[in-house]
Amino acid sequence: FVLTRLSQPSRTGTSSFDQLLKMLLKHLVVCKSLHNKGFWQFSRHISNKMSQKKVCIVGSGNWGSAIARLVGVNAARLPDKFHPEVKMWVFQEQVEGRNLTDIINTEHENVKYLPGRKLPENIVAVPDIKDAALDADLIIFVIPHQFIKRSCSPLSGKLKPGSQGLSLIKGFAILPEGGVKLISEVIESEMGIPVSVLMGANLANEVADEKFCETTIGATDATVGEDFKLLFQTPNFRVTVVDDRHTVEICGALKNIVACAAGFCDGLKMGDNTKAAAIRLGLKEMIWYGERFYPGGNLATYLESCGLADLITTCYGGRNRKVSEAFVRTKKTLGELETEMLNGQKLQGPETAAEVNFLLKKEGLEDQFPLFTTVHRICIGELKPEDLVESLRSHPAHL
């Protein structure tokens, strides 16, 4: 054990021997308590402490706070796998004259984005993203995709060697030179670490209320996928791991466009049959998009929670559906409704529709994706919500 430790190079300038000595002194009290239980139990204790993975959550909105409840409980429950303290980066805001981080750390509640639900006491809110993430082994990214580069730039090239990322972020990034990129790919290129994804039928408030649901993790490394499964799975949050990472992520982004179409149907009072047609045709376009731009995916992935289930729940209960319905009824702009209805959260569907349309237009494919195209043109004011029905009526799936 000593030879193994001494053979490891130091990254701090302190000699490996000094580091080892400090570590042993730190555990002296533990050694004394375990004296009667034998050397091997003490050795196992040291080994467990060294193998614990540190976890960081980058983001603390509605969804980030909801998953913090799961991650905090499991980190404390599995000390052989995870360090019990979970740091959560919080964009510092003032709430009634107090720092949001102070409120979370003293009252164990995100009173702005997840009011009424307590966070585990081992969730520690940190306002500096470097303090939160630089020593983490597992980093969970759950911030609006528009803010990734700006928020995470202090971490670029500085993360712990061997660390792994998990993106819960839905959407695409438009590249300056043209085209779009998956968010997991953006994080990988910016942070220099491998990134898996988690997507599913997971409305944040219902997850926070511990109502039963499922989710899907897309991980090309099976061992990493199992680590993240242990970190998230509870009796009421069941996790399936697949290796089809790109399809999992595509579903999580594109379903928000379809949810806007569903909301327009609701606002127009078109009825359940029309809404069902919009959902079905939207799923068809999701599959076509995956086959066209990310070939090689597994069709069965669209039937996992990340696909069909997430599409259904988003088209009936999500924010994009709700705001799109209000857009038709109130005649207000999407920006006004986002401010009025979402309490600081971001509306993802119109932004994703614009990102996807950017690529479809560039490739000359707008006519082959009429629902995606029509939703985008309604969101930017080129078409009226009533025009959606014609795009369904003349859809190429009927030809």
mmCIF file of C-alpha atoms in Angstrom:
data_model
loop_
_atom_site.group_PDB
_atom_site.id
_atom_site.type_symbol
_atom_site.label_atom_id
_atom_site.label_comp_id
_atom_site.label_asym_id
_atom_site.label_seq_id
_atom_site.Cartn_x
_atom_site.Cartn_y
_atom_site.Cartn_z
ATOM 1 C CA PHE A 1 0.000 0.000 0.000
ATOM 2 C CA VAL A 2 2.776 2.434 0.993
ATOM 3 C CA LEU A 3 4.840 1.605 -2.092
ATOM 4 C CA THR A 4 1.789 2.135 -4.286
ATOM 5 C CA ARG A 5 1.166 5.570 -2.793
ATOM 6 C CA LEU A 6 4.805 6.611 -2.977
ATOM 7 C CA SER A 7 4.958 5.642 -6.650
ATOM 8 C CA GLN A 8 2.243 8.121 -7.550
ATOM 9 C CA PRO A 9 3.502 11.557 -8.694
ATOM 10 C CA SER A 10 2.311 14.626 -6.789
ATOM 11 C CA ARG A 11 0.415 17.390 -8.582
ATOM 12 C CA THR A 12 0.672 19.879 -5.708
ATOM 13 C CA GLY A 13 4.414 20.155 -5.215
ATOM 14 C CA THR A 14 4.195 18.407 -1.847
ATOM 15 C CA SER A 15 6.120 15.153 -1.708
ATOM 16 C CA SER A 16 4.137 11.945 -2.006
ATOM 17 C CA PHE A 17 5.547 10.865 1.342
ATOM 18 C CA ASP A 18 4.244 14.018 3.047
ATOM 19 C CA GLN A 19 0.836 13.513 1.459
ATOM 20 C CA LEU A 20 0.748 9.918 2.657
ATOM 21 C CA LEU A 21 1.781 10.925 6.164
ATOM 22 C CA LYS A 22 -0.962 13.551 6.362
ATOM 23 C CA MET A 23 -3.529 11.043 5.169
ATOM 24 C CA LEU A 24 -2.482 8.466 7.768
ATOM 25 C CA LEU A 25 -2.550 11.043 10.559
ATOM 26 C CA LYS A 26 -6.020 12.091 9.481
ATOM 27 C CA HIS A 27 -7.229 8.548 9.982
ATOM 28 C CA LEU A 28 -5.361 7.946 13.259
ATOM 29 C CA VAL A 29 -8.515 8.245 15.318
ATOM 30 C CA VAL A 30 -10.245 5.784 13.037
ATOM 31 C CA CYS A 31 -7.283 3.438 13.383
ATOM 32 C CA LYS A 32 -7.566 3.530 17.151
ATOM 33 C CA SER A 33 -11.275 2.747 17.071
ATOM 34 C CA LEU A 34 -10.641 -0.155 14.733
ATOM 35 C CA HIS A 35 -7.653 -1.480 16.690
ATOM 36 C CA ASN A 36 -9.547 -4.376 18.161
ATOM 37 C CA LYS A 37 -11.136 -5.210 14.833
ATOM 38 C CA GLY A 38 -7.840 -5.870 13.079
ATOM 39 C CA PHE A 39 -5.553 -4.305 10.522
ATOM 40 C CA TRP A 40 -7.519 -5.476 7.505
ATOM 41 C CA GLN A 41 -10.651 -3.595 8.492
ATOM 42 C CA PHE A 42 -8.579 -0.439 8.866
ATOM 43 C CA SER A 43 -6.981 -1.082 5.476
ATOM 44 C CA ARG A 44 -10.434 -1.514 3.939
ATOM 45 C CA HIS A 45 -11.547 1.779 5.484
ATOM 46 C CA ILE A 46 -8.574 3.591 3.912
ATOM 47 C CA SER A 47 -9.212 1.925 0.566
ATOM 48 C CA ASN A 48 -12.889 2.959 0.583
ATOM 49 C CA LYS A 49 -12.018 6.567 1.347
ATOM 50 C CA MET A 50 -9.558 6.616 -1.559
ATOM 51 C CA SER A 51 -12.015 5.047 -4.024
ATOM 52 C CA GLN A 52 -14.939 7.384 -3.251
ATOM 53 C CA LYS A 53 -15.981 9.385 -6.290
ATOM 54 C CA LYS A 54 -16.686 13.066 -5.688
ATOM 55 C CA VAL A 55 -19.830 14.396 -7.345
ATOM 56 C CA CYS A 56 -20.639 17.900 -8.573
ATOM 57 C CA ILE A 57 -23.896 19.245 -9.995
ATOM 58 C CA VAL A 58 -23.434 22.213 -12.340
ATOM 59 C CA GLY A 59 -26.762 24.024 -12.175
ATOM 60 C CA SER A 60 -29.455 24.556 -9.590
ATOM 61 C CA GLY A 61 -32.669 25.398 -11.407
ATOM 62 C CA ASN A 62 -35.910 23.468 -11.152
ATOM 63 C CA TRP A 63 -34.515 20.293 -12.757
ATOM 64 C CA GLY A 64 -31.070 20.604 -11.198
ATOM 65 C CA SER A 65 -32.566 20.919 -7.719
ATOM 66 C CA ALA A 66 -34.914 18.004 -8.335
ATOM 67 C CA ILE A 67 -32.098 15.666 -9.304
ATOM 68 C CA ALA A 68 -30.011 16.958 -6.385
ATOM 69 C CA ARG A 69 -32.556 15.269 -4.121
ATOM 70 C CA LEU A 70 -31.834 11.919 -5.789
ATOM 71 C CA VAL A 71 -28.077 12.324 -6.030
ATOM 72 C CA GLY A 72 -27.701 13.577 -2.474
ATOM 73 C CA VAL A 73 -29.580 10.624 -1.021
ATOM 74 C CA ASN A 74 -27.638 8.053 -3.044
ATOM 75 C CA ALA A 75 -24.227 9.632 -2.376
ATOM 76 C CA ALA A 76 -24.906 9.408 1.363
ATOM 77 C CA ARG A 77 -26.348 5.896 1.035
ATOM 78 C CA LEU A 78 -23.392 4.446 -0.903
ATOM 79 C CA PRO A 79 -20.190 5.550 0.894
ATOM 80 C CA ASP A 80 -18.179 2.752 -0.756
ATOM 81 C CA LYS A 81 -18.826 4.398 -4.140
ATOM 82 C CA PHE A 82 -19.355 8.117 -3.576
ATOM 83 C CA HIS A 83 -18.090 10.890 -1.338
ATOM 84 C CA PRO A 84 -21.062 11.892 0.824
ATOM 85 C CA GLU A 85 -20.725 15.636 0.173
ATOM 86 C CA VAL A 86 -22.194 16.729 -3.162
ATOM 87 C CA LYS A 87 -21.300 20.222 -4.333
ATOM 88 C CA MET A 88 -23.893 22.071 -6.415
ATOM 89 C CA TRP A 89 -22.861 25.139 -8.374
ATOM 90 C CA VAL A 90 -25.452 27.875 -7.920
ATOM 91 C CA PHE A 91 -25.560 31.043 -9.992
ATOM 92 C CA GLN A 92 -25.652 33.598 -7.212
ATOM 93 C CA GLU A 93 -28.951 35.462 -6.927
ATOM 94 C CA GLN A 94 -30.592 37.587 -4.296
ATOM 95 C CA VAL A 95 -33.870 36.289 -2.861
ATOM 96 C CA GLU A 96 -35.516 38.727 -0.475
ATOM 97 C CA GLY A 97 -32.138 40.305 0.295
ATOM 98 C CA ARG A 98 -30.284 37.029 0.914
ATOM 99 C CA ASN A 99 -27.851 35.037 -1.197
ATOM 100 C CA LEU A 100 -29.537 31.998 -2.692
ATOM 101 C CA THR A 101 -26.507 29.872 -1.741
ATOM 102 C CA ASP A 102 -26.875 30.890 1.904
ATOM 103 C CA ILE A 103 -30.553 29.979 1.874
ATOM 104 C CA ILE A 104 -29.851 26.562 0.366
ATOM 105 C CA ASN A 105 -27.047 25.798 2.817
ATOM 106 C CA THR A 106 -28.977 26.861 5.916
ATOM 107 C CA GLU A 107 -32.580 25.985 5.070
ATOM 108 C CA HIS A 108 -31.775 23.126 2.655
ATOM 109 C CA GLU A 109 -34.314 24.338 0.135
ATOM 110 C CA ASN A 110 -34.063 26.099 -3.216
ATOM 111 C CA VAL A 111 -36.832 28.547 -2.419
ATOM 112 C CA LYS A 112 -36.752 30.140 -5.876
ATOM 113 C CA TYR A 113 -36.679 27.162 -8.249
ATOM 114 C CA LEU A 114 -37.955 24.232 -6.167
ATOM 115 C CA PRO A 115 -39.951 25.699 -3.278
ATOM 116 C CA GLY A 116 -41.517 23.438 -0.712
ATOM 117 C CA ARG A 117 -39.164 20.479 -1.245
ATOM 118 C CA LYS A 118 -36.190 19.963 1.044
ATOM 119 C CA LEU A 119 -32.748 19.126 -0.297
ATOM 120 C CA PRO A 120 -30.552 16.566 1.490
ATOM 121 C CA GLU A 121 -28.209 18.218 3.957
ATOM 122 C CA ASN A 122 -25.157 16.838 2.140
ATOM 123 C CA ILE A 123 -25.975 19.034 -0.886
ATOM 124 C CA VAL A 124 -23.688 22.052 -0.539
ATOM 125 C CA ALA A 125 -24.424 25.147 -2.652
ATOM 126 C CA VAL A 126 -21.257 26.773 -4.026
ATOM 127 C CA PRO A 127 -21.265 30.112 -5.915
ATOM 128 C CA ASP A 128 -17.857 29.616 -7.584
ATOM 129 C CA ILE A 129 -17.969 26.973 -10.318
ATOM 130 C CA LYS A 130 -14.265 26.211 -9.920
ATOM 131 C CA ASP A 131 -14.654 25.493 -6.211
ATOM 132 C CA ALA A 132 -17.575 23.230 -7.030
ATOM 133 C CA ALA A 133 -16.176 21.192 -9.896
ATOM 134 C CA LEU A 134 -12.392 21.093 -10.130
ATOM 135 C CA ASP A 135 -11.904 18.138 -7.762
ATOM 136 C CA ALA A 136 -14.995 16.186 -8.890
ATOM 137 C CA ASP A 137 -14.875 12.751 -10.495
ATOM 138 C CA LEU A 138 -18.481 12.832 -11.757
ATOM 139 C CA ILE A 139 -19.852 16.143 -13.045
ATOM 140 C CA ILE A 140 -23.555 16.518 -13.827
ATOM 141 C CA PHE A 141 -24.368 19.383 -16.204
ATOM 142 C CA VAL A 142 -27.907 20.738 -15.872
ATOM 143 C CA ILE A 143 -28.011 24.360 -17.022
ATOM 144 C CA PRO A 144 -29.762 25.978 -20.020
ATOM 145 C CA HIS A 145 -27.749 25.081 -23.093
ATOM 146 C CA GLN A 146 -27.392 28.737 -24.083
ATOM 147 C CA PHE A 147 -25.187 29.305 -21.012
ATOM 148 C CA ILE A 148 -22.762 26.363 -21.262
ATOM 149 C CA LYS A 149 -19.761 28.148 -22.733
ATOM 150 C CA ARG A 150 -20.120 31.246 -20.599
ATOM 151 C CA SER A 151 -20.719 29.383 -17.345
ATOM 152 C CA CYS A 152 -18.231 26.553 -17.810
ATOM 153 C CA SER A 153 -15.316 28.407 -19.407
ATOM 154 C CA PRO A 154 -13.476 28.659 -16.026
ATOM 155 C CA LEU A 155 -13.284 24.838 -16.003
ATOM 156 C CA SER A 156 -11.844 24.391 -19.482
ATOM 157 C CA GLY A 157 -8.692 22.266 -19.379
ATOM 158 C CA LYS A 158 -8.619 22.253 -15.578
ATOM 159 C CA LEU A 159 -10.849 19.341 -14.579
ATOM 160 C CA LYS A 160 -9.537 16.355 -12.661
ATOM 161 C CA PRO A 161 -7.890 13.730 -14.892
ATOM 162 C CA GLY A 162 -10.246 10.816 -15.436
ATOM 163 C CA SER A 163 -13.383 12.774 -14.578
ATOM 164 C CA GLN A 164 -16.629 11.942 -16.376
ATOM 165 C CA GLY A 165 -19.503 14.204 -17.379
ATOM 166 C CA LEU A 166 -23.234 13.596 -17.602
ATOM 167 C CA SER A 167 -25.414 16.025 -19.540
ATOM 168 C CA LEU A 168 -29.072 16.529 -18.619
ATOM 169 C CA ILE A 169 -29.242 19.473 -21.032
ATOM 170 C CA LYS A 170 -31.701 19.387 -23.913
ATOM 171 C CA GLY A 171 -31.093 21.233 -27.146
ATOM 172 C CA PHE A 172 -28.487 21.845 -29.846
ATOM 173 C CA ALA A 173 -25.747 24.402 -30.323
ATOM 174 C CA ILE A 174 -25.437 26.389 -33.558
ATOM 175 C CA LEU A 175 -21.848 26.431 -34.775
ATOM 176 C CA PRO A 176 -20.405 29.775 -35.946
ATOM 177 C CA GLU A 177 -19.199 28.133 -39.148
ATOM 178 C CA GLY A 178 -22.625 26.598 -39.806
ATOM 179 C CA GLY A 179 -24.428 23.465 -38.692
ATOM 180 C CA VAL A 180 -25.470 22.260 -35.254
ATOM 181 C CA LYS A 181 -23.798 20.189 -32.571
ATOM 182 C CA LEU A 182 -25.115 18.016 -29.737
ATOM 183 C CA ILE A 183 -24.721 19.575 -26.304
ATOM 184 C CA SER A 184 -22.738 16.570 -25.040
ATOM 185 C CA GLU A 185 -20.281 17.165 -27.887
ATOM 186 C CA VAL A 186 -20.017 20.849 -26.959
ATOM 187 C CA ILE A 187 -19.226 19.945 -23.345
ATOM 188 C CA GLU A 188 -16.690 17.335 -24.443
ATOM 189 C CA SER A 189 -14.865 19.800 -26.680
ATOM 190 C CA GLU A 190 -14.988 22.620 -24.120
ATOM 191 C CA MET A 191 -14.147 20.572 -21.019
ATOM 192 C CA GLY A 192 -11.984 17.824 -22.509
ATOM 193 C CA ILE A 193 -13.817 14.991 -20.739
ATOM 194 C CA PRO A 194 -16.099 12.147 -21.907
ATOM 195 C CA VAL A 195 -19.794 12.980 -21.544
ATOM 196 C CA SER A 196 -22.774 10.639 -21.195
ATOM 197 C CA VAL A 197 -26.399 11.820 -21.292
ATOM 198 C CA LEU A 198 -29.574 11.372 -19.236
ATOM 199 C CA MET A 199 -32.990 12.022 -20.797
ATOM 200 C CA GLY A 200 -36.475 10.803 -19.994
ATOM 201 C CA ALA A 201 -40.082 11.488 -19.083
ATOM 202 C CA ASN A 202 -39.024 13.426 -16.020
ATOM 203 C CA LEU A 203 -41.062 16.516 -15.197
ATOM 204 C CA ALA A 204 -38.974 18.080 -12.465
ATOM 205 C CA ASN A 205 -41.689 18.735 -9.889
ATOM 206 C CA GLU A 206 -42.985 15.177 -10.144
ATOM 207 C CA VAL A 207 -39.471 13.782 -9.716
ATOM 208 C CA ALA A 208 -39.009 16.036 -6.687
ATOM 209 C CA ASP A 209 -42.306 14.752 -5.262
ATOM 210 C CA GLU A 210 -40.982 11.177 -5.685
ATOM 211 C CA LYS A 211 -43.713 10.112 -8.082
ATOM 212 C CA PHE A 212 -42.731 7.013 -10.037
ATOM 213 C CA CYS A 213 -40.984 7.568 -13.365
ATOM 214 C CA GLU A 214 -38.308 6.170 -15.657
ATOM 215 C CA THR A 215 -35.275 7.668 -17.356
ATOM 216 C CA THR A 216 -32.613 6.669 -19.882
ATOM 217 C CA ILE A 217 -28.848 7.061 -19.636
ATOM 218 C CA GLY A 218 -26.866 6.941 -22.869
ATOM 219 C CA ALA A 219 -23.271 5.924 -22.152
ATOM 220 C CA THR A 220 -20.755 4.385 -24.519
ATOM 221 C CA ASP A 221 -18.731 3.113 -21.537
ATOM 222 C CA ALA A 222 -20.822 0.513 -19.678
ATOM 223 C CA THR A 223 -18.890 0.961 -16.406
ATOM 224 C CA VAL A 224 -19.498 4.706 -16.419
ATOM 225 C CA GLY A 225 -23.159 4.108 -17.222
ATOM 226 C CA GLU A 226 -23.486 1.832 -14.191
ATOM 227 C CA ASP A 227 -21.825 4.420 -11.935
ATOM 228 C CA PHE A 228 -24.342 7.043 -13.013
ATOM 229 C CA LYS A 229 -27.180 4.550 -12.631
ATOM 230 C CA LEU A 230 -26.154 3.943 -9.004
ATOM 231 C CA LEU A 231 -26.022 7.682 -8.439
ATOM 232 C CA PHE A 232 -29.542 8.317 -9.758
ATOM 233 C CA GLN A 233 -31.689 5.236 -9.331
ATOM 234 C CA THR A 234 -34.211 5.069 -6.495
ATOM 235 C CA PRO A 235 -37.362 2.966 -6.014
ATOM 236 C CA ASN A 236 -39.329 5.721 -7.795
ATOM 237 C CA PHE A 237 -36.715 6.793 -10.366
ATOM 238 C CA ARG A 238 -35.832 3.770 -12.478
ATOM 239 C CA VAL A 239 -32.874 3.989 -14.833
ATOM 240 C CA THR A 240 -32.164 2.102 -18.065
ATOM 241 C CA VAL A 241 -28.667 2.347 -19.553
ATOM 242 C CA VAL A 242 -28.140 2.073 -23.324
ATOM 243 C CA ASP A 243 -25.043 2.665 -25.440
ATOM 244 C CA ASP A 244 -26.942 4.663 -28.094
ATOM 245 C CA ARG A 245 -25.930 8.009 -26.652
ATOM 246 C CA HIS A 246 -26.667 10.187 -29.671
ATOM 247 C CA THR A 247 -30.230 8.922 -30.122
ATOM 248 C CA VAL A 248 -30.966 9.450 -26.419
ATOM 249 C CA GLU A 249 -29.815 13.051 -26.703
ATOM 250 C CA ILE A 250 -31.582 13.727 -30.008
ATOM 251 C CA CYS A 251 -34.886 12.644 -28.445
ATOM 252 C CA GLY A 252 -34.384 14.930 -25.476
ATOM 253 C CA ALA A 253 -33.890 17.945 -27.730
ATOM 254 C CA LEU A 254 -36.392 17.375 -30.519
ATOM 255 C CA LYS A 255 -39.382 16.519 -28.343
ATOM 256 C CA ASN A 256 -39.570 20.165 -27.233
ATOM 257 C CA ILE A 257 -40.340 21.220 -30.812
ATOM 258 C CA VAL A 258 -43.185 18.700 -30.943
ATOM 259 C CA ALA A 259 -44.433 19.963 -27.565
ATOM 260 C CA CYS A 260 -44.817 23.434 -29.082
ATOM 261 C CA ALA A 261 -46.977 21.918 -31.840
ATOM 262 C CA ALA A 262 -49.064 20.154 -29.176
ATOM 263 C CA GLY A 263 -49.484 23.441 -27.316
ATOM 264 C CA PHE A 264 -50.609 25.215 -30.479
ATOM 265 C CA CYS A 265 -53.233 22.467 -30.953
ATOM 266 C CA ASP A 266 -54.454 23.008 -27.389
ATOM 267 C CA GLY A 267 -54.579 26.775 -27.831
ATOM 268 C CA LEU A 268 -56.588 26.372 -31.023
ATOM 269 C CA LYS A 269 -58.892 23.860 -29.282
ATOM 270 C CA MET A 270 -58.312 21.383 -32.082
ATOM 271 C CA GLY A 271 -59.109 18.391 -29.893
ATOM 272 C CA ASP A 272 -57.256 15.239 -28.886
ATOM 273 C CA ASN A 273 -57.282 13.609 -32.336
ATOM 274 C CA THR A 274 -55.388 16.478 -33.957
ATOM 275 C CA LYS A 275 -52.989 16.666 -31.046
ATOM 276 C CA ALA A 276 -52.344 12.904 -31.305
ATOM 277 C CA ALA A 277 -51.601 13.317 -35.014
ATOM 278 C CA ALA A 278 -49.126 16.106 -34.246
ATOM 279 C CA ILE A 279 -47.391 13.891 -31.670
ATOM 280 C CA ARG A 280 -47.207 10.907 -34.047
ATOM 281 C CA LEU A 281 -45.900 12.937 -36.952
ATOM 282 C CA GLY A 282 -43.488 14.697 -34.628
ATOM 283 C CA LEU A 283 -42.106 11.317 -33.558
ATOM 284 C CA LYS A 284 -41.707 10.368 -37.218
ATOM 285 C CA GLU A 285 -39.664 13.516 -37.824
ATOM 286 C CA MET A 286 -37.545 12.827 -34.730
ATOM 287 C CA ILE A 287 -36.674 9.395 -36.147
ATOM 288 C CA TRP A 288 -36.030 10.787 -39.639
ATOM 289 C CA TYR A 289 -33.728 13.439 -38.151
ATOM 290 C CA GLY A 290 -31.737 10.818 -36.256
ATOM 291 C CA GLU A 291 -31.397 8.583 -39.300
ATOM 292 C CA ARG A 292 -30.384 11.504 -41.521
ATOM 293 C CA PHE A 293 -27.840 13.253 -39.293
ATOM 294 C CA TYR A 294 -26.754 10.565 -36.795
ATOM 295 C CA PRO A 295 -27.016 7.266 -38.701
ATOM 296 C CA GLY A 296 -26.395 3.968 -36.942
ATOM 297 C CA GLY A 297 -28.716 4.543 -34.000
ATOM 298 C CA ASN A 298 -30.987 1.853 -32.608
ATOM 299 C CA LEU A 299 -34.667 2.297 -33.483
ATOM 300 C CA ALA A 300 -35.604 0.670 -30.162
ATOM 301 C CA THR A 301 -34.085 3.639 -28.306
ATOM 302 C CA TYR A 302 -37.029 5.773 -29.468
ATOM 303 C CA LEU A 303 -39.270 3.475 -27.391
ATOM 304 C CA GLU A 304 -37.267 4.058 -24.199
ATOM 305 C CA SER A 305 -38.198 6.722 -21.668
ATOM 306 C CA CYS A 306 -35.986 9.234 -23.501
ATOM 307 C CA GLY A 307 -38.123 8.846 -26.627
ATOM 308 C CA LEU A 308 -41.815 8.019 -26.682
ATOM 309 C CA ALA A 309 -42.424 8.477 -22.949
ATOM 310 C CA ASP A 310 -40.680 11.859 -22.761
ATOM 311 C CA LEU A 311 -42.511 13.001 -25.886
ATOM 312 C CA ILE A 312 -45.894 12.117 -24.369
ATOM 313 C CA THR A 313 -45.307 13.746 -20.986
ATOM 314 C CA THR A 314 -43.839 16.893 -22.563
ATOM 315 C CA CYS A 315 -46.774 17.244 -24.955
ATOM 316 C CA TYR A 316 -49.239 17.072 -22.064
ATOM 317 C CA GLY A 317 -47.489 18.543 -19.050
ATOM 318 C CA GLY A 318 -44.312 20.423 -19.975
ATOM 319 C CA ARG A 319 -43.509 24.124 -20.017
ATOM 320 C CA ASN A 320 -43.150 24.268 -23.816
ATOM 321 C CA ARG A 321 -46.690 22.983 -24.320
ATOM 322 C CA LYS A 322 -48.067 25.299 -21.669
ATOM 323 C CA VAL A 323 -46.441 28.452 -23.028
ATOM 324 C CA SER A 324 -47.309 27.543 -26.627
ATOM 325 C CA GLU A 325 -50.973 27.190 -25.680
ATOM 326 C CA ALA A 326 -50.856 30.599 -23.976
ATOM 327 C CA PHE A 327 -49.149 32.053 -27.063
ATOM 328 C CA VAL A 328 -52.239 31.186 -29.119
ATOM 329 C CA ARG A 329 -54.788 32.280 -26.523
ATOM 330 C CA THR A 330 -53.229 35.545 -25.299
ATOM 331 C CA LYS A 331 -51.522 36.774 -28.500
ATOM 332 C CA LYS A 332 -48.533 37.795 -26.351
ATOM 333 C CA THR A 333 -44.978 37.174 -27.541
ATOM 334 C CA LEU A 334 -43.114 34.061 -26.454
ATOM 335 C CA GLY A 335 -40.591 36.277 -24.670
ATOM 336 C CA GLU A 336 -43.314 37.966 -22.631
ATOM 337 C CA LEU A 337 -44.863 34.630 -21.712
ATOM 338 C CA GLU A 338 -41.502 33.142 -20.734
ATOM 339 C CA THR A 339 -40.993 36.008 -18.284
ATOM 340 C CA GLU A 340 -44.545 35.806 -16.912
ATOM 341 C CA MET A 341 -44.950 32.051 -16.650
ATOM 342 C CA LEU A 342 -41.589 30.373 -16.081
ATOM 343 C CA ASN A 343 -40.113 32.065 -12.991
ATOM 344 C CA GLY A 344 -36.674 32.482 -14.531
ATOM 345 C CA GLN A 345 -36.625 29.181 -16.428
ATOM 346 C CA LYS A 346 -35.912 29.132 -20.154
ATOM 347 C CA LEU A 347 -38.269 28.100 -22.946
ATOM 348 C CA GLN A 348 -36.450 25.406 -24.919
ATOM 349 C CA GLY A 349 -38.777 24.530 -27.814
ATOM 350 C CA PRO A 350 -38.559 27.721 -29.934
ATOM 351 C CA GLU A 351 -34.788 27.904 -29.465
ATOM 352 C CA THR A 352 -34.343 24.259 -30.491
ATOM 353 C CA ALA A 353 -36.700 24.737 -33.458
ATOM 354 C CA ALA A 354 -34.500 27.611 -34.643
ATOM 355 C CA GLU A 355 -31.320 25.549 -34.216
ATOM 356 C CA VAL A 356 -32.789 22.601 -36.138
ATOM 357 C CA ASN A 357 -34.212 24.834 -38.867
ATOM 358 C CA PHE A 358 -30.783 26.377 -39.330
ATOM 359 C CA LEU A 359 -29.487 22.945 -40.353
ATOM 360 C CA LEU A 360 -32.568 21.879 -42.326
ATOM 361 C CA LYS A 361 -32.500 25.078 -44.354
ATOM 362 C CA LYS A 362 -28.790 24.728 -45.024
ATOM 363 C CA GLU A 363 -29.310 21.145 -46.246
ATOM 364 C CA GLY A 364 -32.442 21.974 -48.265
ATOM 365 C CA LEU A 365 -34.593 19.669 -46.124
ATOM 366 C CA GLU A 366 -37.307 21.960 -44.753
ATOM 367 C CA ASP A 367 -40.021 20.332 -46.887
ATOM 368 C CA GLN A 368 -39.110 16.879 -45.550
ATOM 369 C CA PHE A 369 -39.627 18.060 -41.956
ATOM 370 C CA PRO A 370 -42.829 20.128 -42.242
ATOM 371 C CA LEU A 371 -43.810 19.991 -38.561
ATOM 372 C CA PHE A 372 -40.384 21.145 -37.353
ATOM 373 C CA THR A 373 -40.322 23.845 -40.027
ATOM 374 C CA THR A 374 -43.850 25.094 -39.337
ATOM 375 C CA VAL A 375 -43.278 25.304 -35.582
ATOM 376 C CA HIS A 376 -40.191 27.409 -36.173
ATOM 377 C CA ARG A 377 -41.967 29.746 -38.588
ATOM 378 C CA ILE A 378 -44.882 30.182 -36.149
ATOM 379 C CA CYS A 379 -42.457 30.998 -33.325
ATOM 380 C CA ILE A 380 -40.754 33.739 -35.353
ATOM 381 C CA GLY A 381 -44.033 35.158 -36.679
ATOM 382 C CA GLU A 382 -43.794 34.061 -40.319
ATOM 383 C CA LEU A 383 -46.855 31.801 -39.990
ATOM 384 C CA LYS A 384 -49.967 31.776 -37.822
ATOM 385 C CA PRO A 385 -50.692 28.917 -35.389
ATOM 386 C CA GLU A 386 -53.654 27.973 -37.594
ATOM 387 C CA ASP A 387 -51.182 27.049 -40.350
ATOM 388 C CA LEU A 388 -49.999 24.066 -38.318
ATOM 389 C CA VAL A 389 -52.956 21.932 -39.400
ATOM 390 C CA GLU A 390 -52.080 22.279 -43.071
ATOM 391 C CA SER A 391 -48.558 21.034 -42.377
ATOM 392 C CA LEU A 392 -50.102 17.950 -40.741
ATOM 393 C CA ARG A 393 -52.610 17.463 -43.565
ATOM 394 C CA SER A 394 -49.962 17.500 -46.304
ATOM 395 C CA HIS A 395 -47.258 15.714 -44.320
ATOM 396 C CA PRO A 396 -45.001 13.392 -46.402
ATOM 397 C CA ALA A 397 -45.838 10.551 -44.005
ATOM 398 C CA HIS A 398 -49.273 10.470 -45.732
ATOM 399 C CA LEU A 399 -47.825 10.161 -49.250
#
